[in-house]
PDB file of C-alpha atoms and ligand atoms in Angstrom:
ATOM      1  CA  MET Z   1    -165.556  83.842  30.472  1.00 92.00           C
ATOM      2  CA  ASP Z   2    -163.861  86.922  29.022  1.00 96.00           C
ATOM      3  CA  TYR Z   3    -163.652  86.409  25.293  1.00 98.00           C
ATOM      4  CA  GLU Z   4    -160.390  87.153  23.468  1.00 98.00           C
ATOM      5  CA  ASN Z   5    -161.503  86.210  19.989  1.00 98.00           C
ATOM      6  CA  LEU Z   6    -165.276  86.549  20.005  1.00 98.00           C
ATOM      7  CA  GLN Z   7    -167.296  89.713  20.042  1.00 98.00           C
ATOM      8  CA  THR Z   8    -170.841  89.285  21.244  1.00 98.00           C
ATOM      9  CA  GLU Z   9    -173.877  91.520  21.220  1.00 98.00           C
ATOM     10  CA  PHE Z  10    -177.225  90.561  22.714  1.00 98.00           C
ATOM     11  CA  GLU Z  11    -180.041  92.760  21.537  1.00 98.00           C
ATOM     12  CA  ASP Z  12    -183.779  92.150  21.192  1.00 97.00           C
ATOM     13  CA  GLY Z  13    -183.293  88.489  22.076  1.00 98.00           C
ATOM     14  CA  ILE Z  14    -180.748  87.809  19.324  1.00 98.00           C
ATOM     15  CA  LEU Z  15    -177.137  86.988  20.171  1.00 98.00           C
ATOM     16  CA  VAL Z  16    -174.752  88.052  17.409  1.00 98.00           C
ATOM     17  CA  VAL Z  17    -171.364  86.359  17.701  1.00 98.00           C
ATOM     18  CA  LYS Z  18    -168.499  87.686  15.640  1.00 98.00           C
ATOM     19  CA  ILE Z  19    -165.337  85.630  15.230  1.00 98.00           C
ATOM     20  CA  ASN Z  20    -162.818  88.392  15.740  1.00 98.00           C
ATOM     21  CA  ARG Z  21    -159.329  87.562  14.442  1.00 98.00           C
ATOM     22  CA  GLU Z  22    -159.403  89.701  11.359  1.00 98.00           C
ATOM     23  CA  LYS Z  23    -155.629  89.638  10.782  1.00 97.00           C
ATOM     24  CA  ALA Z  24    -155.732  85.844  10.454  1.00 98.00           C
ATOM     25  CA  LEU Z  25    -158.986  85.988   8.461  1.00 98.00           C
ATOM     26  CA  ASN Z  26    -160.788  84.796  11.611  1.00 98.00           C
ATOM     27  CA  ALA Z  27    -159.037  81.422  11.524  1.00 98.00           C
ATOM     28  CA  LEU Z  28    -160.179  79.123  14.317  1.00 98.00           C
ATOM     29  CA  ASN Z  29    -157.293  78.690  16.721  1.00 98.00           C
ATOM     30  CA  LYS Z  30    -157.538  76.704  19.957  1.00 98.00           C
ATOM     31  CA  GLN Z  31    -158.588  79.699  22.032  1.00 98.00           C
ATOM     32  CA  THR Z  32    -161.371  80.596  19.596  1.00 98.00           C
ATOM     33  CA  MET Z  33    -162.677  77.028  19.609  1.00 98.00           C
ATOM     34  CA  LEU Z  34    -162.646  77.057  23.413  1.00 98.00           C
ATOM     35  CA  GLU Z  35    -164.642  80.259  23.390  1.00 98.00           C
ATOM     36  CA  ILE Z  36    -167.163  78.917  20.853  1.00 98.00           C
ATOM     37  CA  ARG Z  37    -167.630  75.857  23.063  1.00 98.00           C
ATOM     38  CA  TYR Z  38    -168.264  78.032  26.116  1.00 98.00           C
ATOM     39  CA  LEU Z  39    -170.644  80.241  24.170  1.00 98.00           C
ATOM     40  CA  PHE Z  40    -172.910  77.390  23.054  1.00 98.00           C
ATOM     41  CA  GLU Z  41    -172.543  75.330  26.222  1.00 98.00           C
ATOM     42  CA  ALA Z  42    -172.902  77.991  28.903  1.00 98.00           C
ATOM     43  CA  HIS Z  43    -173.322  81.573  27.717  1.00 98.00           C
ATOM     44  CA  ALA Z  44    -176.129  81.426  25.149  1.00 98.00           C
ATOM     45  CA  PRO Z  45    -178.320  78.846  26.972  1.00 97.00           C
ATOM     46  CA  ASP Z  46    -178.275  81.132  29.994  1.00 96.00           C
ATOM     47  CA  LEU Z  47    -179.626  84.217  28.221  1.00 98.00           C
ATOM     48  CA  ASP Z  48    -183.143  85.236  29.166  1.00 96.00           C
ATOM     49  CA  GLY Z  49    -185.432  85.624  26.181  1.00 95.00           C
ATOM     50  CA  LEU Z  50    -182.932  84.242  23.665  1.00 98.00           C
ATOM     51  CA  LYS Z  51    -184.581  83.905  20.241  1.00 98.00           C
ATOM     52  CA  GLY Z  52    -181.563  82.665  18.312  1.00 98.00           C
ATOM     53  CA  VAL Z  53    -177.870  83.075  17.550  1.00 98.00           C
ATOM     54  CA  ILE Z  54    -176.125  84.585  14.537  1.00 99.00           C
ATOM     55  CA  VAL Z  55    -172.519  83.627  13.794  1.00 99.00           C
ATOM     56  CA  THR Z  56    -170.457  85.904  11.576  1.00 98.00           C
ATOM     57  CA  GLY Z  57    -166.862  86.985  10.934  1.00 98.00           C
ATOM     58  CA  ALA Z  58    -165.092  90.278  11.632  1.00 98.00           C
ATOM     59  CA  GLY Z  59    -163.989  92.474   8.732  1.00 97.00           C
ATOM     60  CA  GLU Z  60    -164.814  92.675   5.076  1.00 94.00           C
ATOM     61  CA  LYS Z  61    -162.948  89.686   3.761  1.00 98.00           C
ATOM     62  CA  ALA Z  62    -163.654  86.531   5.696  1.00 98.00           C
ATOM     63  CA  PHE Z  63    -166.313  84.695   7.618  1.00 98.00           C
ATOM     64  CA  VAL Z  64    -163.670  82.185   8.764  1.00 98.00           C
ATOM     65  CA  ALA Z  65    -160.740  81.033   6.579  1.00 98.00           C
ATOM     66  CA  GLY Z  66    -160.450  77.683   8.339  1.00 98.00           C
ATOM     67  CA  ALA Z  67    -158.803  76.101  11.304  1.00 98.00           C
ATOM     68  CA  ASP Z  68    -155.610  77.941  12.228  1.00 98.00           C
ATOM     69  CA  ILE Z  69    -153.061  76.243   9.985  1.00 98.00           C
ATOM     70  CA  LYS Z  70    -150.176  77.628  12.031  1.00 97.00           C
ATOM     71  CA  GLU Z  71    -151.284  75.550  15.013  1.00 97.00           C
ATOM     72  CA  PHE Z  72    -151.057  72.310  13.007  1.00 96.00           C
ATOM     73  CA  GLU Z  73    -147.250  72.334  13.039  1.00 94.00           C
ATOM     74  CA  GLY Z  74    -145.744  69.625  15.226  1.00 95.00           C
ATOM     75  CA  LEU Z  75    -148.976  67.710  15.822  1.00 97.00           C
ATOM     76  CA  ASP Z  76    -148.666  63.942  15.876  1.00 97.00           C
ATOM     77  CA  ARG Z  77    -151.420  61.498  14.862  1.00 98.00           C
ATOM     78  CA  LYS Z  78    -152.952  61.340  18.337  1.00 98.00           C
ATOM     79  CA  ALA Z  79    -152.980  65.098  18.823  1.00 98.00           C
ATOM     80  CA  ALA Z  80    -154.431  65.701  15.348  1.00 98.00           C
ATOM     81  CA  GLN Z  81    -157.158  63.155  15.948  1.00 98.00           C
ATOM     82  CA  ALA Z  82    -158.000  64.804  19.279  1.00 98.00           C
ATOM     83  CA  LEU Z  83    -158.049  68.241  17.642  1.00 98.00           C
ATOM     84  CA  ALA Z  84    -160.499  67.079  14.982  1.00 98.00           C
ATOM     85  CA  LYS Z  85    -162.683  65.235  17.504  1.00 98.00           C
ATOM     86  CA  ASN Z  86    -162.799  68.343  19.699  1.00 98.00           C
ATOM     87  CA  GLY Z  87    -163.837  70.454  16.695  1.00 98.00           C
ATOM     88  CA  GLN Z  88    -166.525  67.955  15.765  1.00 98.00           C
ATOM     89  CA  ASP Z  89    -167.877  67.959  19.335  1.00 98.00           C
ATOM     90  CA  ILE Z  90    -168.040  71.750  19.410  1.00 98.00           C
ATOM     91  CA  PHE Z  91    -169.850  71.870  16.075  1.00 98.00           C
ATOM     92  CA  PHE Z  92    -172.326  69.233  17.319  1.00 98.00           C
ATOM     93  CA  LEU Z  93    -173.170  71.682  20.130  1.00 98.00           C
ATOM     94  CA  ILE Z  94    -174.110  74.221  17.467  1.00 98.00           C
ATOM     95  CA  GLU Z  95    -176.014  71.723  15.325  1.00 98.00           C
ATOM     96  CA  ASN Z  96    -177.994  70.521  18.344  1.00 98.00           C
ATOM     97  CA  PHE Z  97    -178.562  73.943  19.891  1.00 98.00           C
ATOM     98  CA  ALA Z  98    -182.237  74.285  20.853  1.00 98.00           C
ATOM     99  CA  LYS Z  99    -182.709  77.746  19.290  1.00 98.00           C
ATOM    100  CA  PRO Z 100    -182.102  78.612  15.645  1.00 98.00           C
ATOM    101  CA  VAL Z 101    -178.482  79.339  14.773  1.00 98.00           C
ATOM    102  CA  VAL Z 102    -177.891  81.206  11.511  1.00 99.00           C
ATOM    103  CA  ALA Z 103    -174.502  81.797   9.876  1.00 99.00           C
ATOM    104  CA  ALA Z 104    -174.168  85.236   8.295  1.00 98.00           C
ATOM    105  CA  VAL Z 105    -171.388  84.448   5.824  1.00 98.00           C
ATOM    106  CA  ASN Z 106    -169.683  87.719   4.988  1.00 98.00           C
ATOM    107  CA  GLY Z 107    -166.664  86.425   3.021  1.00 98.00           C
ATOM    108  CA  TYR Z 108    -164.419  83.370   2.796  1.00 98.00           C
ATOM    109  CA  ALA Z 109    -165.882  80.305   4.529  1.00 99.00           C
ATOM    110  CA  LEU Z 110    -163.123  77.772   3.957  1.00 98.00           C
ATOM    111  CA  GLY Z 111    -162.170  74.525   5.676  1.00 98.00           C
ATOM    112  CA  GLY Z 112    -163.213  74.826   9.313  1.00 98.00           C
ATOM    113  CA  GLY Z 113    -165.046  78.034   8.352  1.00 98.00           C
ATOM    114  CA  CYS Z 114    -167.256  76.230   5.861  1.00 99.00           C
ATOM    115  CA  GLU Z 115    -167.704  73.532   8.500  1.00 99.00           C
ATOM    116  CA  LEU Z 116    -168.726  76.116  11.090  1.00 99.00           C
ATOM    117  CA  ALA Z 117    -171.281  77.609   8.692  1.00 99.00           C
ATOM    118  CA  MET Z 118    -172.613  74.134   7.892  1.00 98.00           C
ATOM    119  CA  ALA Z 119    -173.030  73.262  11.578  1.00 98.00           C
ATOM    120  CA  CYS Z 120    -175.397  76.232  11.875  1.00 98.00           C
ATOM    121  CA  HIS Z 121    -179.061  75.505  11.119  1.00 98.00           C
ATOM    122  CA  MET Z 122    -179.234  77.968   8.227  1.00 98.00           C
ATOM    123  CA  ARG Z 123    -176.898  80.107   6.188  1.00 98.00           C
ATOM    124  CA  VAL Z 124    -177.203  83.586   4.676  1.00 98.00           C
ATOM    125  CA  ALA Z 125    -174.422  84.456   2.244  1.00 98.00           C
ATOM    126  CA  GLY Z 126    -173.282  87.879   1.187  1.00 98.00           C
ATOM    127  CA  GLU Z 127    -172.808  88.070  -2.577  1.00 98.00           C
ATOM    128  CA  LYS Z 128    -169.012  87.998  -2.195  1.00 97.00           C
ATOM    129  CA  ALA Z 129    -168.987  84.923   0.068  1.00 98.00           C
ATOM    130  CA  ARG Z 130    -166.894  81.938  -1.004  1.00 98.00           C
ATOM    131  CA  PHE Z 131    -167.238  78.373   0.266  1.00 98.00           C
ATOM    132  CA  GLY Z 132    -164.740  75.543   0.051  1.00 98.00           C
ATOM    133  CA  GLN Z 133    -162.961  72.639   1.671  1.00 98.00           C
ATOM    134  CA  PRO Z 134    -159.383  73.248   0.491  1.00 98.00           C
ATOM    135  CA  GLU Z 135    -157.699  70.872   2.962  1.00 98.00           C
ATOM    136  CA  VAL Z 136    -156.282  68.700   0.154  1.00 98.00           C
ATOM    137  CA  ASN Z 137    -153.993  71.631  -0.667  1.00 98.00           C
ATOM    138  CA  LEU Z 138    -152.411  71.048   2.740  1.00 97.00           C
ATOM    139  CA  GLY Z 139    -152.301  67.267   2.481  1.00 97.00           C
ATOM    140  CA  LEU Z 140    -155.302  66.947   4.777  1.00 98.00           C
ATOM    141  CA  ILE Z 141    -159.020  66.344   4.682  1.00 98.00           C
ATOM    142  CA  ALA Z 142    -161.755  68.242   6.485  1.00 98.00           C
ATOM    143  CA  GLY Z 143    -161.782  67.362  10.174  1.00 98.00           C
ATOM    144  CA  TYR Z 144    -164.649  69.279  11.773  1.00 98.00           C
ATOM    145  CA  GLY Z 145    -167.476  67.376  10.080  1.00 98.00           C
ATOM    146  CA  GLY Z 146    -167.061  68.769   6.566  1.00 98.00           C
ATOM    147  CA  THR Z 147    -166.966  65.473   4.688  1.00 98.00           C
ATOM    148  CA  GLN Z 148    -170.329  64.605   6.247  1.00 98.00           C
ATOM    149  CA  ARG Z 149    -172.213  67.899   6.324  1.00 98.00           C
ATOM    150  CA  LEU Z 150    -171.245  69.074   2.847  1.00 98.00           C
ATOM    151  CA  THR Z 151    -172.404  65.713   1.489  1.00 98.00           C
ATOM    152  CA  GLN Z 152    -175.669  66.024   3.421  1.00 97.00           C
ATOM    153  CA  LEU Z 153    -176.266  69.525   2.126  1.00 98.00           C
ATOM    154  CA  ILE Z 154    -175.248  69.373  -1.537  1.00 98.00           C
ATOM    155  CA  GLY Z 155    -175.034  65.647  -2.363  1.00 98.00           C
ATOM    156  CA  LYS Z 156    -172.166  63.258  -2.969  1.00 98.00           C
ATOM    157  CA  ALA Z 157    -171.054  64.312  -6.464  1.00 98.00           C
ATOM    158  CA  LYS Z 158    -170.542  67.995  -5.710  1.00 98.00           C
ATOM    159  CA  SER Z 159    -169.200  67.279  -2.235  1.00 98.00           C
ATOM    160  CA  MET Z 160    -166.618  64.925  -3.753  1.00 98.00           C
ATOM    161  CA  GLU Z 161    -165.684  67.565  -6.308  1.00 98.00           C
ATOM    162  CA  LEU Z 162    -165.192  70.301  -3.717  1.00 98.00           C
ATOM    163  CA  HIS Z 163    -163.249  68.106  -1.301  1.00 98.00           C
ATOM    164  CA  LEU Z 164    -161.050  66.565  -4.016  1.00 98.00           C
ATOM    165  CA  THR Z 165    -160.300  69.704  -6.045  1.00 98.00           C
ATOM    166  CA  GLY Z 166    -160.258  72.252  -3.215  1.00 98.00           C
ATOM    167  CA  ASP Z 167    -162.250  74.574  -5.509  1.00 98.00           C
ATOM    168  CA  MET Z 168    -164.380  77.335  -4.054  1.00 98.00           C
ATOM    169  CA  LEU Z 169    -168.078  77.932  -4.692  1.00 98.00           C
ATOM    170  CA  ASN Z 170    -169.362  81.453  -5.118  1.00 98.00           C
ATOM    171  CA  ALA Z 171    -172.514  82.546  -3.318  1.00 98.00           C
ATOM    172  CA  GLU Z 172    -174.855  82.024  -6.269  1.00 98.00           C
ATOM    173  CA  ASP Z 173    -173.598  78.470  -6.852  1.00 98.00           C
ATOM    174  CA  ALA Z 174    -173.822  77.775  -3.126  1.00 98.00           C
ATOM    175  CA  TYR Z 175    -177.463  78.904  -3.270  1.00 98.00           C
ATOM    176  CA  ARG Z 176    -178.189  76.848  -6.394  1.00 98.00           C
ATOM    177  CA  LEU Z 177    -176.761  73.745  -4.702  1.00 98.00           C
ATOM    178  CA  GLY Z 178    -178.721  74.284  -1.475  1.00 98.00           C
ATOM    179  CA  LEU Z 179    -175.714  75.093   0.671  1.00 98.00           C
ATOM    180  CA  VAL Z 180    -177.113  78.499   1.627  1.00 98.00           C
ATOM    181  CA  ASN Z 181    -180.665  79.625   2.267  1.00 98.00           C
ATOM    182  CA  TYR Z 182    -180.304  83.170   0.907  1.00 98.00           C
ATOM    183  CA  VAL Z 183    -177.838  85.360  -0.962  1.00 98.00           C
ATOM    184  CA  VAL Z 184    -177.994  89.048  -0.066  1.00 98.00           C
ATOM    185  CA  PRO Z 185    -176.012  92.168  -1.005  1.00 98.00           C
ATOM    186  CA  LYS Z 186    -172.750  92.551   0.898  1.00 96.00           C
ATOM    187  CA  GLY Z 187    -173.351  94.046   4.338  1.00 97.00           C
ATOM    188  CA  GLU Z 188    -176.921  92.788   4.627  1.00 98.00           C
ATOM    189  CA  GLU Z 189    -176.116  89.290   5.895  1.00 98.00           C
ATOM    190  CA  ILE Z 190    -176.826  89.989   9.571  1.00 98.00           C
ATOM    191  CA  ALA Z 191    -180.059  91.868   8.840  1.00 98.00           C
ATOM    192  CA  LYS Z 192    -181.367  88.932   6.807  1.00 98.00           C
ATOM    193  CA  ALA Z 193    -180.293  86.439   9.491  1.00 98.00           C
ATOM    194  CA  LYS Z 194    -182.138  88.552  12.092  1.00 98.00           C
ATOM    195  CA  GLU Z 195    -185.237  88.557   9.897  1.00 98.00           C
ATOM    196  CA  ILE Z 196    -185.202  84.734   9.805  1.00 98.00           C
ATOM    197  CA  ILE Z 197    -184.757  84.452  13.571  1.00 98.00           C
ATOM    198  CA  GLU Z 198    -187.549  86.974  14.184  1.00 98.00           C
ATOM    199  CA  LYS Z 199    -189.866  84.808  12.071  1.00 97.00           C
ATOM    200  CA  THR Z 200    -189.107  81.757  14.196  1.00 97.00           C
ATOM    201  CA  ALA Z 201    -189.445  83.763  17.419  1.00 95.00           C
ATOM    202  CA  GLY Z 202    -193.218  83.994  17.116  1.00 90.00           C
ATOM    203  CA  LYS Z 203    -193.531  80.201  17.039  1.00 96.00           C
ATOM    204  CA  ALA Z 204    -193.730  77.725  19.914  1.00 96.00           C
ATOM    205  CA  PRO Z 205    -190.210  77.438  21.418  1.00 96.00           C
ATOM    206  CA  VAL Z 206    -190.522  73.784  22.448  1.00 96.00           C
ATOM    207  CA  ALA Z 207    -191.733  72.874  18.958  1.00 97.00           C
ATOM    208  CA  ILE Z 208    -188.763  74.724  17.460  1.00 97.00           C
ATOM    209  CA  ALA Z 209    -186.354  72.754  19.669  1.00 97.00           C
ATOM    210  CA  LYS Z 210    -188.018  69.453  18.794  1.00 98.00           C
ATOM    211  CA  ALA Z 211    -188.040  70.252  15.071  1.00 98.00           C
ATOM    212  CA  ILE Z 212    -184.282  70.829  15.218  1.00 98.00           C
ATOM    213  CA  LYS Z 213    -183.868  67.540  17.061  1.00 97.00           C
ATOM    214  CA  ALA Z 214    -186.060  65.579  14.639  1.00 97.00           C
ATOM    215  CA  ILE Z 215    -184.353  66.972  11.528  1.00 97.00           C
ATOM    216  CA  ASN Z 216    -180.898  66.255  12.946  1.00 97.00           C
ATOM    217  CA  ALA Z 217    -182.070  62.720  13.787  1.00 96.00           C
ATOM    218  CA  HIS Z 218    -182.268  62.011  10.044  1.00 94.00           C
ATOM    219  CA  PHE Z 219    -178.497  62.204   9.811  1.00 90.00           C
ATOM    220  CA  ASN Z 220    -177.658  60.483  13.064  1.00 87.00           C
ATOM    221  CA  GLU Z 221    -180.261  57.755  13.367  1.00 89.00           C
ATOM    222  CA  GLY Z 222    -181.290  56.771   9.822  1.00 87.00           C
ATOM    223  CA  LYS Z 223    -184.733  55.130   9.754  1.00 89.00           C
ATOM    224  CA  GLN Z 224    -184.932  55.312  13.567  1.00 94.00           C
ATOM    225  CA  ALA Z 225    -185.469  59.021  13.021  1.00 96.00           C
ATOM    226  CA  TYR Z 226    -189.107  58.345  12.117  1.00 95.00           C
ATOM    227  CA  LYS Z 227    -189.521  56.895  15.606  1.00 96.00           C
ATOM    228  CA  THR Z 228    -187.845  59.970  17.069  1.00 96.00           C
ATOM    229  CA  GLU Z 229    -190.251  62.133  15.067  1.00 96.00           C
ATOM    230  CA  HIS Z 230    -193.413  60.449  16.307  1.00 97.00           C
ATOM    231  CA  GLU Z 231    -192.139  60.390  19.888  1.00 97.00           C
ATOM    232  CA  LEU Z 232    -191.358  64.106  19.780  1.00 97.00           C
ATOM    233  CA  PHE Z 233    -194.735  64.765  18.164  1.00 97.00           C
ATOM    234  CA  GLY Z 234    -196.363  62.894  21.039  1.00 97.00           C
ATOM    235  CA  ALA Z 235    -194.420  64.851  23.646  1.00 96.00           C
ATOM    236  CA  LEU Z 236    -195.488  68.159  22.090  1.00 97.00           C
ATOM    237  CA  ILE Z 237    -199.186  67.310  22.355  1.00 96.00           C
ATOM    238  CA  GLU Z 238    -198.824  67.535  26.131  1.00 95.00           C
ATOM    239  CA  THR Z 239    -197.324  71.044  26.132  1.00 96.00           C
ATOM    240  CA  ASP Z 240    -199.149  74.227  27.131  1.00 96.00           C
ATOM    241  CA  ASP Z 241    -197.961  75.719  23.866  1.00 96.00           C
ATOM    242  CA  PHE Z 242    -199.886  73.125  21.871  1.00 96.00           C
ATOM    243  CA  LYS Z 243    -203.082  73.953  23.793  1.00 96.00           C
ATOM    244  CA  GLU Z 244    -202.441  77.655  23.294  1.00 95.00           C
ATOM    245  CA  GLY Z 245    -201.716  77.162  19.581  1.00 96.00           C
ATOM    246  CA  VAL Z 246    -204.978  75.302  19.003  1.00 95.00           C
ATOM    247  CA  ASN Z 247    -207.020  77.743  21.133  1.00 96.00           C
ATOM    248  CA  ALA Z 248    -205.543  80.678  19.244  1.00 95.00           C
ATOM    249  CA  PHE Z 249    -206.395  79.022  15.925  1.00 96.00           C
ATOM    250  CA  VAL Z 250    -210.004  78.401  16.987  1.00 97.00           C
ATOM    251  CA  GLU Z 251    -210.362  81.889  18.467  1.00 97.00           C
ATOM    252  CA  LYS Z 252    -208.770  83.443  15.358  1.00 96.00           C
ATOM    253  CA  ARG Z 253    -206.079  85.289  17.311  1.00 95.00           C
ATOM    254  CA  LYS Z 254    -202.291  85.263  17.498  1.00 94.00           C
ATOM    255  CA  ALA Z 255    -200.908  82.581  19.803  1.00 95.00           C
ATOM    256  CA  ASN Z 256    -199.093  83.682  22.919  1.00 94.00           C
ATOM    257  CA  PHE Z 257    -196.570  80.916  23.526  1.00 96.00           C
ATOM    258  CA  THR Z 258    -194.849  80.531  26.894  1.00 93.00           C
ATOM    259  CA  GLY Z 259    -192.342  77.824  26.016  1.00 92.00           C
ATOM    260  CA  LYS Z 260    -193.974  75.317  28.365  1.00 94.00           C
TER     261      LYS Z 260
HETATM  262  N1  LIG K   1    -154.917  79.722   9.365  1.00 88.89           N
HETATM  263  C1  LIG K   1    -154.036  80.612   9.815  1.00 88.89           C
HETATM  264  N2  LIG K   1    -153.832  81.806   9.220  1.00 88.89           N
HETATM  265  C2  LIG K   1    -154.560  82.086   8.139  1.00 88.89           C
HETATM  266  C3  LIG K   1    -155.516  81.195   7.619  1.00 88.89           C
HETATM  267  C4  LIG K   1    -155.698  79.959   8.294  1.00 88.89           C
HETATM  268  N3  LIG K   1    -156.617  79.052   7.913  1.00 88.89           N
HETATM  269  N4  LIG K   1    -156.076  81.747   6.515  1.00 88.89           N
HETATM  270  C5  LIG K   1    -155.495  82.949   6.356  1.00 88.89           C
HETATM  271  N5  LIG K   1    -154.570  83.168   7.341  1.00 88.89           N
HETATM  272  C6  LIG K   1    -153.731  84.331   7.527  1.00 88.89           C
HETATM  273  C7  LIG K   1    -152.582  84.358   6.538  1.00 88.89           C
HETATM  274  O1  LIG K   1    -151.513  83.535   6.974  1.00 88.89           O
HETATM  275  C8  LIG K   1    -152.243  85.825   6.504  1.00 88.89           C
HETATM  276  O2  LIG K   1    -151.492  86.124   7.669  1.00 88.89           O
HETATM  277  P1  LIG K   1    -150.123  86.993   7.541  1.00 88.89           P
HETATM  278  O3  LIG K   1    -150.599  88.339   7.081  1.00 88.89           O
HETATM  279  O4  LIG K   1    -149.584  86.985   8.937  1.00 88.89           O
HETATM  280  O5  LIG K   1    -149.265  86.312   6.537  1.00 88.89           O
HETATM  281  C9  LIG K   1    -153.602  86.502   6.688  1.00 88.89           C
HETATM  282  O6  LIG K   1    -154.466  85.517   7.240  1.00 88.89           O
HETATM  283  C10 LIG K   1    -154.199  86.973   5.379  1.00 88.89           C
HETATM  284  O7  LIG K   1    -154.244  85.864   4.490  1.00 88.89           O
HETATM  285  P2  LIG K   1    -153.677  85.903   2.985  1.00 88.89           P
HETATM  286  O8  LIG K   1    -152.545  86.889   2.891  1.00 88.89           O
HETATM  287  O9  LIG K   1    -153.428  84.512   2.563  1.00 88.89           O
HETATM  288  O10 LIG K   1    -154.940  86.546   2.239  1.00 88.89           O
HETATM  289  P3  LIG K   1    -155.320  86.355   0.703  1.00 88.89           P
HETATM  290  O11 LIG K   1    -156.393  87.348   0.424  1.00 88.89           O
HETATM  291  O12 LIG K   1    -154.123  86.367  -0.161  1.00 88.89           O
HETATM  292  O13 LIG K   1    -155.963  84.872   0.616  1.00 88.89           O
HETATM  293  C11 LIG K   1    -157.320  83.037   1.371  1.00 88.89           C
HETATM  294  C12 LIG K   1    -157.147  84.587   1.289  1.00 88.89           C
HETATM  295  C13 LIG K   1    -157.610  82.470  -0.018  1.00 88.89           C
HETATM  296  C14 LIG K   1    -158.520  82.779   2.282  1.00 88.89           C
HETATM  297  C15 LIG K   1    -156.026  82.410   1.945  1.00 88.89           C
HETATM  298  O14 LIG K   1    -155.703  83.093   3.141  1.00 88.89           O
HETATM  299  C16 LIG K   1    -156.127  80.948   2.253  1.00 88.89           C
HETATM  300  O15 LIG K   1    -156.076  80.137   1.355  1.00 88.89           O
HETATM  301  N6  LIG K   1    -156.227  80.593   3.553  1.00 88.89           N
HETATM  302  C17 LIG K   1    -156.228  79.214   3.999  1.00 88.89           C
HETATM  303  C18 LIG K   1    -157.529  78.520   3.696  1.00 88.89           C
HETATM  304  C19 LIG K   1    -157.453  77.079   4.125  1.00 88.89           C
HETATM  305  O16 LIG K   1    -156.645  76.306   3.645  1.00 88.89           O
HETATM  306  N7  LIG K   1    -158.348  76.703   5.051  1.00 88.89           N
HETATM  307  C20 LIG K   1    -158.401  75.351   5.567  1.00 88.89           C
HETATM  308  C21 LIG K   1    -157.579  75.236   6.833  1.00 88.89           C
HETATM  309  S1  LIG K   1    -157.408  73.553   7.378  1.00 88.89           S
HETATM  310  C22 LIG K   1    -158.883  73.210   8.122  1.00 88.89           C
HETATM  311  O17 LIG K   1    -159.751  74.057   8.279  1.00 88.89           O
HETATM  312  C23 LIG K   1    -159.041  71.777   8.572  1.00 88.89           C
HETATM  313  C24 LIG K   1    -160.325  71.444   9.156  1.00 88.89           C
HETATM  314  O18 LIG K   1    -161.236  70.956   8.523  1.00 88.89           O
HETATM  315  C25 LIG K   1    -160.544  71.627  10.575  1.00 88.89           C
END
């Protein structure tokens, strides 16, 4: 697929994806959502030696300022429901992606933008980043998973407050509340995200994928997630990487994982 609204760069095993609609503060229109779907469904899984994906926004001002509000005009109930369901499905692809996905939040992450960042496995915020779910200002609620993921990440009280007031959090408050993993000086978001991915890249790839799956199971399966955890643990014992990891430990050397 030729991307209209994404810029991608694959270097040293890391795919950096920039949402590139700077004039609309990188708002997620239909075409952009289509491209994000393709990227996580077909493009990224196909890359040889992929260590992880970084999602960021073009320009100085915004990560992503939300779904494209201009495309909401004229939608009826059925179309709006389908739009939200489609957004949720695309963000599930990110959440369930088998390699680490890190959001490098370089500015406003509002509405669908905050939801995009939250669907990523981790978040690095630049010091000027702002997070919020301002949909109530439009007579709406979040539709791409925001009511759920913000509650998971920062708890019910603060999630309620942000969704009901439409207020924005600054980067420091987002860090304090556990919404972001790191706050870095402006312009250093991608470098920090790369550093995190590089750290994970030395670990066993199948274990990384299963860890993502087991952690996500907490939110999708409730207590059943413990079962998922022990089943995945069992499956990992049979991998070559487990044998290599143990041998390397005993032989006091660095493990050389093959992903098998
Ligand atoms: N959709 C479409 N266009 C958007 C947009 C969005 N979400 N956010 C910003 N833009 C456009 C503006 O319309 C403007 O375009 P024009 O120059 O053609 O008028 C351009 O980006 C620059 O924006 P502003 O002039 O508004 O910039 P600002 O610095 O004054 O304000 C802002 C920045 C506070 C982020 C403001 O743009 C804003 O409030 N944006 C909307 C945020 C929002 O409500 N997001 C939620 C969308 S709904 C949603 O996401 C639902 C869901 O859960 C899926």
